[in-house]
């Protein structure tokens, strides 16, 4: 970046252009600018100055500004936050005359940002996690961020080759510690070292090779014990031989694929606790509040898939003859005033599983007026520590021991997972789904103004603790971690930021750490499948949904379609500013060509502002009604404002498919977008926002399409072009539909998710064993932050709640 900046200031034309650009920014009266504002101002300058097209894109100044994500203007300095590539940031300070320029430290920019909001304070607490990652291996290529499993497999194999004796001994120690409720697994005390393990593997291989391939393990269990091997190598002689052959190859010639195959088959995980605290967690008619519904669906489907995968793993390992079964608990809060749902039941079996249960633990009654009821995710913080203490008792009781893995969900669930994992000394997986900080612009700088409503001071501190405490982090997409060349990722937004007058984060997370793993979810294909699979469709449900979408009149339905022959456009989302249904309605209302050919069908959970749970939701509902009236869409738009059960939602997609319709997801940002997968696997050609995870799910134009929800003209052209091709070629809709279905089957299934998640957990168990000393110092640092920053903030919230 130094060379690029020097090229700008040493070129009189470009230097003058930069000075005039800064003058133009100053003239706006603002002093803090983000990337889009910077590029828009530069584009306007180029037009006014009649610069050639290359000047905007290819000049040194043009390149510099495309790398610039933030600008702060002070009287004495110009501050630039540059992002040369994903996951990397540089800070430069220039004088207004551009005579002096200097690369600065993060703390300097944070102090400038504090001055911008007039909340500068000297000697502020500085949080820096950098030293804790300095001695750990790090991914070097930004393109490989999120591939922690692959990286660690390569790294560990390289270490084995460099020092085979040391790593063979480490492998022996890891295998030797495996047990289930006191039952030894894999190897016994008859084997005392790595060298001895290698010799005994060869002897065991010779023995099992002489057994019939399908002979059950229990038939030669005693002979294997005599060689120092306990159950867990396979259910049959053939499976046992395969496992031992993989281990022998790993010892002789360690290669990443061999290590991954071996670790994947180790029986190491039997009990999993999945934490989803605030989510109104239940089945079918509950499925969370609007702010947590997607998370609850994710958790239930993940639990079902893990239950099935663990059963398969136990059988493959030959442990079923010992009576070993998996056990999964979804840990959530019990809500006494549960509004007629089952959320006041302490224990509930999860349907379609053998060994998975919802365990609900009540909050302690600091103030029953609060704790007896559902509590928003922004208000829940004061109750998590005592909840974790009570939850520990419940988990130990139901499991009959400690879990092998704790999976946290969202900021609050991850904090509980941290507290539980720390006390129980078990592995912690963090899944954020969607972090609040990047969703609320400048939420860190103006946290004091937002504190009464959002309590971001507690949440952002919890996020820092969670993401650094986790043994590994699972994300649905690469962009969750480091975004794109044009946008910062959700985790990246925690890399360096200020909470004025509270603390400065100099290095909040190592984005190149192998702890990040992209493990996308799947969809429930029992519910979501294409419309042409008639044998799987329920006739009664199909008729009810068809009537709901196109015919019925009810208080929760707005609009009556004048022409049912028009191709339907479906949108399924909750009503909030991020999901942007108002933007979709405005876009549709303005595009007469689209209105002439299509009907718009909105499926939400509410229709009237009186149903809203907060003022922001009420405003969005009112905005939708105003737009419908303004564009007179009542005969061209139908709004279904009632929560649909899963079978009804699946049939909704298929009903649109019956009419060769399309699905549109118009969100301003979508971290991943499960509804996108649901629509695609149901066979609907899908047009989804390019901002967020859809950029990875969708290969634009191949099986679905990316759209910019802020570009009405471009989006309209894309939709109309698709309709034209469908009219010209009757098979085109089906071709796109088939490609969309195949895309989900190839990359986004719960079976793939569960297998990869368990493989990741097992490799990190091995990794933590050989790096446990470094990790303990990090956890001690996190505990200090918990008591110094987090706990005082939540105690202040609790005081407010006690006065209600």
mmCIF file of N, CA and C in Angstrom, residues 514-611:
data_model
loop_
_atom_site.group_PDB
_atom_site.id
_atom_site.type_symbol
_atom_site.label_atom_id
_atom_site.label_comp_id
_atom_site.label_asym_id
_atom_site.label_seq_id
_atom_site.Cartn_x
_atom_site.Cartn_y
_atom_site.Cartn_z
ATOM 1 N N UNK A 514 -6.874 -21.563 12.164
ATOM 2 C CA UNK A 514 -7.570 -22.752 11.648
ATOM 3 C C UNK A 514 -8.807 -23.134 12.445
ATOM 4 N N UNK A 515 -9.115 -22.372 13.516
ATOM 5 C CA UNK A 515 -10.329 -22.692 14.268
ATOM 6 C C UNK A 515 -11.596 -22.425 13.449
ATOM 7 N N UNK A 516 -11.498 -21.619 12.388
ATOM 8 C CA UNK A 516 -12.665 -21.339 11.543
ATOM 9 C C UNK A 516 -12.891 -22.474 10.548
ATOM 10 N N UNK A 517 -14.121 -22.954 10.491
ATOM 11 C CA UNK A 517 -14.473 -24.038 9.582
ATOM 12 C C UNK A 517 -15.822 -23.759 8.931
ATOM 13 N N UNK A 518 -15.803 -23.733 7.623
ATOM 14 C CA UNK A 518 -17.043 -23.551 6.865
ATOM 15 C C UNK A 518 -17.742 -24.911 6.765
ATOM 16 N N UNK A 519 -18.868 -25.026 7.455
ATOM 17 C CA UNK A 519 -19.654 -26.260 7.451
ATOM 18 C C UNK A 519 -21.113 -25.858 7.222
ATOM 19 N N UNK A 520 -21.530 -25.688 5.979
ATOM 20 C CA UNK A 520 -22.883 -25.186 5.722
ATOM 21 C C UNK A 520 -23.952 -26.186 6.137
ATOM 22 N N UNK A 521 -25.124 -25.686 6.488
ATOM 23 C CA UNK A 521 -26.230 -26.571 6.876
ATOM 24 C C UNK A 521 -26.907 -27.183 5.659
ATOM 25 N N UNK A 522 -27.878 -28.015 5.930
ATOM 26 C CA UNK A 522 -28.691 -28.585 4.865
ATOM 27 C C UNK A 522 -30.129 -28.140 5.016
ATOM 28 N N UNK A 523 -31.008 -28.854 4.369
ATOM 29 C CA UNK A 523 -32.451 -28.621 4.505
ATOM 30 C C UNK A 523 -33.119 -29.961 4.765
ATOM 31 N N UNK A 524 -34.269 -29.902 5.381
ATOM 32 C CA UNK A 524 -35.027 -31.110 5.683
ATOM 33 C C UNK A 524 -35.750 -31.568 4.410
ATOM 34 N N UNK A 525 -35.189 -32.540 3.736
ATOM 35 C CA UNK A 525 -35.737 -32.963 2.453
ATOM 36 C C UNK A 525 -36.955 -33.864 2.603
ATOM 37 N N UNK A 526 -37.344 -34.162 3.839
ATOM 38 C CA UNK A 526 -38.643 -34.790 4.045
ATOM 39 C C UNK A 526 -39.757 -33.768 3.843
ATOM 40 N N UNK A 527 -39.423 -32.503 4.075
ATOM 41 C CA UNK A 527 -40.404 -31.420 3.987
ATOM 42 C C UNK A 527 -40.265 -30.662 2.675
ATOM 43 N N UNK A 528 -39.022 -30.402 2.266
ATOM 44 C CA UNK A 528 -38.769 -29.579 1.086
ATOM 45 C C UNK A 528 -38.257 -30.460 -0.059
ATOM 46 N N UNK A 529 -39.120 -30.642 -1.057
ATOM 47 C CA UNK A 529 -38.781 -31.463 -2.222
ATOM 48 C C UNK A 529 -39.573 -30.935 -3.416
ATOM 49 N N UNK A 530 -39.202 -31.294 -4.630
ATOM 50 C CA UNK A 530 -39.813 -30.695 -5.828
ATOM 51 C C UNK A 530 -41.276 -31.058 -6.019
ATOM 52 N N UNK A 531 -41.956 -30.196 -6.763
ATOM 53 C CA UNK A 531 -43.392 -30.373 -6.986
ATOM 54 C C UNK A 531 -43.712 -31.602 -7.831
ATOM 55 N N UNK A 532 -42.748 -32.081 -8.638
ATOM 56 C CA UNK A 532 -43.044 -33.225 -9.493
ATOM 57 C C UNK A 532 -42.950 -34.565 -8.772
ATOM 58 N N UNK A 533 -42.566 -34.561 -7.488
ATOM 59 C CA UNK A 533 -42.555 -35.803 -6.706
ATOM 60 C C UNK A 533 -43.937 -35.990 -6.071
ATOM 61 N N UNK A 534 -44.906 -36.271 -6.921
ATOM 62 C CA UNK A 534 -46.309 -36.297 -6.515
ATOM 63 C C UNK A 534 -46.598 -37.344 -5.447
ATOM 64 N N UNK A 535 -45.851 -38.455 -5.474
ATOM 65 C CA UNK A 535 -46.122 -39.539 -4.527
ATOM 66 C C UNK A 535 -45.823 -39.133 -3.085
ATOM 67 N N UNK A 536 -45.017 -38.095 -2.897
ATOM 68 C CA UNK A 536 -44.646 -37.651 -1.552
ATOM 69 C C UNK A 536 -45.545 -36.530 -1.043
ATOM 70 N N UNK A 537 -46.371 -35.978 -1.928
ATOM 71 C CA UNK A 537 -47.187 -34.832 -1.535
ATOM 72 C C UNK A 537 -48.490 -35.275 -0.878
ATOM 73 N N UNK A 538 -48.856 -34.565 0.172
ATOM 74 C CA UNK A 538 -50.096 -34.832 0.891
ATOM 75 C C UNK A 538 -51.233 -34.089 0.193
ATOM 76 N N UNK A 539 -52.209 -34.809 -0.269
ATOM 77 C CA UNK A 539 -53.294 -34.219 -1.057
ATOM 78 C C UNK A 539 -54.060 -33.155 -0.270
ATOM 79 N N UNK A 540 -54.352 -33.445 0.998
ATOM 80 C CA UNK A 540 -55.109 -32.502 1.812
ATOM 81 C C UNK A 540 -54.309 -31.222 2.044
ATOM 82 N N UNK A 541 -53.026 -31.376 2.389
ATOM 83 C CA UNK A 541 -52.177 -30.200 2.624
ATOM 84 C C UNK A 541 -52.030 -29.391 1.340
ATOM 85 N N UNK A 542 -51.894 -30.090 0.229
ATOM 86 C CA UNK A 542 -51.750 -29.395 -1.060
ATOM 87 C C UNK A 542 -52.972 -28.540 -1.340
ATOM 88 N N UNK A 543 -54.155 -29.090 -1.110
ATOM 89 C CA UNK A 543 -55.392 -28.356 -1.364
ATOM 90 C C UNK A 543 -55.524 -27.150 -0.437
ATOM 91 N N UNK A 544 -55.172 -27.332 0.840
ATOM 92 C CA UNK A 544 -55.265 -26.239 1.809
ATOM 93 C C UNK A 544 -54.323 -25.088 1.455
ATOM 94 N N UNK A 545 -53.102 -25.431 1.062
ATOM 95 C CA UNK A 545 -52.118 -24.393 0.737
ATOM 96 C C UNK A 545 -52.505 -23.675 -0.548
ATOM 97 N N UNK A 546 -52.992 -24.415 -1.532
ATOM 98 C CA UNK A 546 -53.429 -23.802 -2.786
ATOM 99 C C UNK A 546 -54.542 -22.788 -2.511
ATOM 100 N N UNK A 547 -55.453 -23.161 -1.639
ATOM 101 C CA UNK A 547 -56.549 -22.263 -1.274
ATOM 102 C C UNK A 547 -56.028 -21.050 -0.517
ATOM 103 N N UNK A 548 -55.065 -21.279 0.385
ATOM 104 C CA UNK A 548 -54.489 -20.201 1.178
ATOM 105 C C UNK A 548 -53.772 -19.183 0.296
ATOM 106 N N UNK A 549 -52.993 -19.667 -0.651
ATOM 107 C CA UNK A 549 -52.164 -18.774 -1.460
ATOM 108 C C UNK A 549 -52.954 -17.998 -2.498
ATOM 109 N N UNK A 550 -54.024 -18.594 -3.011
ATOM 110 C CA UNK A 550 -54.650 -17.994 -4.196
ATOM 111 C C UNK A 550 -56.145 -17.670 -4.055
ATOM 112 N N UNK A 551 -56.829 -18.200 -3.058
ATOM 113 C CA UNK A 551 -58.291 -18.078 -3.051
ATOM 114 C C UNK A 551 -58.836 -17.493 -1.753
ATOM 115 N N UNK A 552 -58.460 -18.031 -0.630
ATOM 116 C CA UNK A 552 -59.112 -17.767 0.645
ATOM 117 C C UNK A 552 -59.129 -16.277 0.998
ATOM 118 N N UNK A 553 -60.198 -15.880 1.673
ATOM 119 C CA UNK A 553 -60.278 -14.555 2.282
ATOM 120 C C UNK A 553 -60.269 -14.740 3.797
ATOM 121 N N UNK A 554 -59.420 -13.993 4.466
ATOM 122 C CA UNK A 554 -59.291 -14.130 5.922
ATOM 123 C C UNK A 554 -58.670 -12.863 6.485
ATOM 124 N N UNK A 555 -58.812 -12.638 7.800
ATOM 125 C CA UNK A 555 -58.234 -11.431 8.413
ATOM 126 C C UNK A 555 -56.716 -11.374 8.318
ATOM 127 N N UNK A 556 -56.074 -12.526 8.133
ATOM 128 C CA UNK A 556 -54.611 -12.567 8.041
ATOM 129 C C UNK A 556 -54.120 -12.603 6.591
ATOM 130 N N UNK A 557 -55.000 -12.283 5.647
ATOM 131 C CA UNK A 557 -54.632 -12.246 4.233
ATOM 132 C C UNK A 557 -55.025 -10.894 3.649
ATOM 133 N N UNK A 558 -54.101 -10.301 2.902
ATOM 134 C CA UNK A 558 -54.383 -9.037 2.211
ATOM 135 C C UNK A 558 -54.200 -9.247 0.716
ATOM 136 N N UNK A 559 -55.175 -8.784 -0.063
ATOM 137 C CA UNK A 559 -55.066 -8.848 -1.518
ATOM 138 C C UNK A 559 -55.807 -10.027 -2.118
ATOM 139 N N UNK A 560 -56.397 -9.795 -3.277
ATOM 140 C CA UNK A 560 -57.077 -10.848 -4.030
ATOM 141 C C UNK A 560 -56.601 -10.740 -5.467
ATOM 142 N N UNK A 561 -55.899 -11.747 -5.967
ATOM 143 C CA UNK A 561 -55.262 -11.678 -7.277
ATOM 144 C C UNK A 561 -56.303 -11.641 -8.395
ATOM 145 N N UNK A 562 -56.177 -10.646 -9.286
ATOM 146 C CA UNK A 562 -57.136 -10.485 -10.375
ATOM 147 C C UNK A 562 -56.930 -11.510 -11.485
ATOM 148 N N UNK A 563 -55.695 -11.883 -11.736
ATOM 149 C CA UNK A 563 -55.380 -12.795 -12.836
ATOM 150 C C UNK A 563 -54.479 -13.917 -12.320
ATOM 151 N N UNK A 564 -55.066 -15.069 -12.055
ATOM 152 C CA UNK A 564 -54.302 -16.186 -11.506
ATOM 153 C C UNK A 564 -53.410 -16.867 -12.543
ATOM 154 N N UNK A 565 -53.533 -16.480 -13.805
ATOM 155 C CA UNK A 565 -52.687 -17.077 -14.840
ATOM 156 C C UNK A 565 -51.285 -16.459 -14.865
ATOM 157 N N UNK A 566 -51.129 -15.326 -14.216
ATOM 158 C CA UNK A 566 -49.806 -14.703 -14.176
ATOM 159 C C UNK A 566 -48.839 -15.579 -13.373
ATOM 160 N N UNK A 567 -47.572 -15.521 -13.774
ATOM 161 C CA UNK A 567 -46.554 -16.313 -13.084
ATOM 162 C C UNK A 567 -46.332 -15.750 -11.677
ATOM 163 N N UNK A 568 -46.377 -16.595 -10.620
ATOM 164 C CA UNK A 568 -46.222 -16.080 -9.262
ATOM 165 C C UNK A 568 -44.750 -15.877 -8.875
ATOM 166 N N UNK A 569 -44.493 -14.781 -8.161
ATOM 167 C CA UNK A 569 -43.204 -14.523 -7.530
ATOM 168 C C UNK A 569 -43.422 -14.674 -6.030
ATOM 169 N N UNK A 570 -42.677 -15.572 -5.407
ATOM 170 C CA UNK A 570 -42.852 -15.855 -3.992
ATOM 171 C C UNK A 570 -41.702 -15.246 -3.191
ATOM 172 N N UNK A 571 -42.035 -14.656 -2.035
ATOM 173 C CA UNK A 571 -41.034 -14.204 -1.068
ATOM 174 C C UNK A 571 -41.471 -14.692 0.304
ATOM 175 N N UNK A 572 -40.559 -15.337 1.028
ATOM 176 C CA UNK A 572 -40.831 -15.840 2.376
ATOM 177 C C UNK A 572 -39.819 -15.209 3.319
ATOM 178 N N UNK A 573 -40.287 -14.428 4.283
ATOM 179 C CA UNK A 573 -39.362 -13.755 5.201
ATOM 180 C C UNK A 573 -40.152 -13.171 6.362
ATOM 181 N N UNK A 574 -39.443 -12.880 7.450
ATOM 182 C CA UNK A 574 -40.053 -12.116 8.530
ATOM 183 C C UNK A 574 -40.060 -10.643 8.125
ATOM 184 N N UNK A 575 -40.871 -9.856 8.808
ATOM 185 C CA UNK A 575 -41.026 -8.453 8.437
ATOM 186 C C UNK A 575 -40.057 -7.611 9.262
ATOM 187 N N UNK A 576 -38.932 -7.292 8.663
ATOM 188 C CA UNK A 576 -37.990 -6.367 9.294
ATOM 189 C C UNK A 576 -37.183 -5.678 8.208
ATOM 190 N N UNK A 577 -36.459 -4.655 8.590
ATOM 191 C CA UNK A 577 -35.750 -3.850 7.611
ATOM 192 C C UNK A 577 -34.686 -4.616 6.859
ATOM 193 N N UNK A 578 -34.021 -5.571 7.518
ATOM 194 C CA UNK A 578 -32.957 -6.333 6.864
ATOM 195 C C UNK A 578 -33.537 -7.236 5.777
ATOM 196 N N UNK A 579 -34.644 -7.907 6.067
ATOM 197 C CA UNK A 579 -35.250 -8.803 5.066
ATOM 198 C C UNK A 579 -35.837 -8.017 3.890
ATOM 199 N N UNK A 580 -36.206 -6.751 4.121
ATOM 200 C CA UNK A 580 -36.464 -5.802 3.035
ATOM 201 C C UNK A 580 -37.657 -6.171 2.157
ATOM 202 N N UNK A 581 -38.722 -6.676 2.759
ATOM 203 C CA UNK A 581 -39.925 -6.933 1.966
ATOM 204 C C UNK A 581 -40.533 -5.625 1.465
ATOM 205 N N UNK A 582 -40.344 -4.559 2.211
ATOM 206 C CA UNK A 582 -40.823 -3.258 1.741
ATOM 207 C C UNK A 582 -40.092 -2.855 0.468
ATOM 208 N N UNK A 583 -38.790 -3.104 0.422
ATOM 209 C CA UNK A 583 -38.030 -2.811 -0.789
ATOM 210 C C UNK A 583 -38.506 -3.637 -1.965
ATOM 211 N N UNK A 584 -38.799 -4.910 -1.730
ATOM 212 C CA UNK A 584 -39.308 -5.772 -2.799
ATOM 213 C C UNK A 584 -40.655 -5.260 -3.299
ATOM 214 N N UNK A 585 -41.520 -4.857 -2.380
ATOM 215 C CA UNK A 585 -42.841 -4.359 -2.769
ATOM 216 C C UNK A 585 -42.712 -3.072 -3.582
ATOM 217 N N UNK A 586 -41.836 -2.187 -3.170
ATOM 218 C CA UNK A 586 -41.623 -0.950 -3.919
ATOM 219 C C UNK A 586 -41.059 -1.237 -5.303
ATOM 220 N N UNK A 587 -40.078 -2.145 -5.363
ATOM 221 C CA UNK A 587 -39.507 -2.534 -6.654
ATOM 222 C C UNK A 587 -40.587 -3.088 -7.577
ATOM 223 N N UNK A 588 -41.409 -3.976 -7.055
ATOM 224 C CA UNK A 588 -42.472 -4.580 -7.855
ATOM 225 C C UNK A 588 -43.494 -3.532 -8.280
ATOM 226 N N UNK A 589 -43.846 -2.644 -7.349
ATOM 227 C CA UNK A 589 -44.832 -1.613 -7.671
ATOM 228 C C UNK A 589 -44.368 -0.680 -8.763
ATOM 229 N N UNK A 590 -43.064 -0.407 -8.827
ATOM 230 C CA UNK A 590 -42.524 0.523 -9.823
ATOM 231 C C UNK A 590 -42.316 -0.126 -11.187
ATOM 232 N N UNK A 591 -42.240 -1.464 -11.248
ATOM 233 C CA UNK A 591 -41.915 -2.152 -12.497
ATOM 234 C C UNK A 591 -43.196 -2.649 -13.170
ATOM 235 N N UNK A 592 -43.756 -1.817 -14.041
ATOM 236 C CA UNK A 592 -45.027 -2.158 -14.664
ATOM 237 C C UNK A 592 -44.907 -3.394 -15.547
ATOM 238 N N UNK A 593 -43.776 -3.547 -16.227
ATOM 239 C CA UNK A 593 -43.592 -4.720 -17.097
ATOM 240 C C UNK A 593 -43.654 -6.015 -16.289
ATOM 241 N N UNK A 594 -43.095 -5.989 -15.088
ATOM 242 C CA UNK A 594 -43.129 -7.175 -14.236
ATOM 243 C C UNK A 594 -44.535 -7.400 -13.692
ATOM 244 N N UNK A 595 -45.212 -6.330 -13.333
ATOM 245 C CA UNK A 595 -46.580 -6.456 -12.832
ATOM 246 C C UNK A 595 -47.524 -6.999 -13.892
ATOM 247 N N UNK A 596 -47.250 -6.677 -15.151
ATOM 248 C CA UNK A 596 -48.100 -7.170 -16.238
ATOM 249 C C UNK A 596 -47.985 -8.682 -16.419
ATOM 250 N N UNK A 597 -46.866 -9.248 -15.991
ATOM 251 C CA UNK A 597 -46.610 -10.672 -16.244
ATOM 252 C C UNK A 597 -46.628 -11.538 -14.991
ATOM 253 N N UNK A 598 -46.577 -10.919 -13.819
ATOM 254 C CA UNK A 598 -46.427 -11.699 -12.580
ATOM 255 C C UNK A 598 -47.319 -11.178 -11.464
ATOM 256 N N UNK A 599 -47.592 -12.054 -10.514
ATOM 257 C CA UNK A 599 -48.183 -11.693 -9.234
ATOM 258 C C UNK A 599 -47.116 -11.863 -8.147
ATOM 259 N N UNK A 600 -47.178 -11.016 -7.139
ATOM 260 C CA UNK A 600 -46.243 -11.111 -6.024
ATOM 261 C C UNK A 600 -46.971 -11.677 -4.814
ATOM 262 N N UNK A 601 -46.399 -12.738 -4.217
ATOM 263 C CA UNK A 601 -46.983 -13.371 -3.038
ATOM 264 C C UNK A 601 -45.980 -13.288 -1.894
ATOM 265 N N UNK A 602 -46.379 -12.607 -0.826
ATOM 266 C CA UNK A 602 -45.538 -12.463 0.360
ATOM 267 C C UNK A 602 -46.048 -13.398 1.446
ATOM 268 N N UNK A 603 -45.144 -14.188 2.007
ATOM 269 C CA UNK A 603 -45.498 -15.072 3.128
ATOM 270 C C UNK A 603 -44.669 -14.640 4.327
ATOM 271 N N UNK A 604 -45.331 -14.103 5.339
ATOM 272 C CA UNK A 604 -44.668 -13.635 6.552
ATOM 273 C C UNK A 604 -45.377 -14.246 7.755
ATOM 274 N N UNK A 605 -45.028 -13.792 8.930
ATOM 275 C CA UNK A 605 -45.678 -14.301 10.141
ATOM 276 C C UNK A 605 -46.679 -13.316 10.718
ATOM 277 N N UNK A 606 -46.783 -12.124 10.132
ATOM 278 C CA UNK A 606 -47.701 -11.102 10.642
ATOM 279 C C UNK A 606 -48.235 -10.272 9.479
ATOM 280 N N UNK A 607 -49.418 -9.694 9.702
ATOM 281 C CA UNK A 607 -50.015 -8.822 8.699
ATOM 282 C C UNK A 607 -50.319 -7.432 9.263
ATOM 283 N N UNK A 608 -50.561 -7.342 10.553
ATOM 284 C CA UNK A 608 -50.993 -6.085 11.154
ATOM 285 C C UNK A 608 -49.960 -5.579 12.156
ATOM 286 N N UNK A 609 -49.805 -4.271 12.221
ATOM 287 C CA UNK A 609 -48.816 -3.678 13.126
ATOM 288 C C UNK A 609 -49.148 -3.941 14.588
ATOM 289 N N UNK A 610 -50.404 -4.208 14.887
ATOM 290 C CA UNK A 610 -50.783 -4.506 16.274
ATOM 291 C C UNK A 610 -50.191 -5.832 16.745
ATOM 292 N N UNK A 611 -49.760 -6.654 15.814
ATOM 293 C CA UNK A 611 -49.153 -7.943 16.167
ATOM 294 C C UNK A 611 -47.650 -7.832 16.422
#
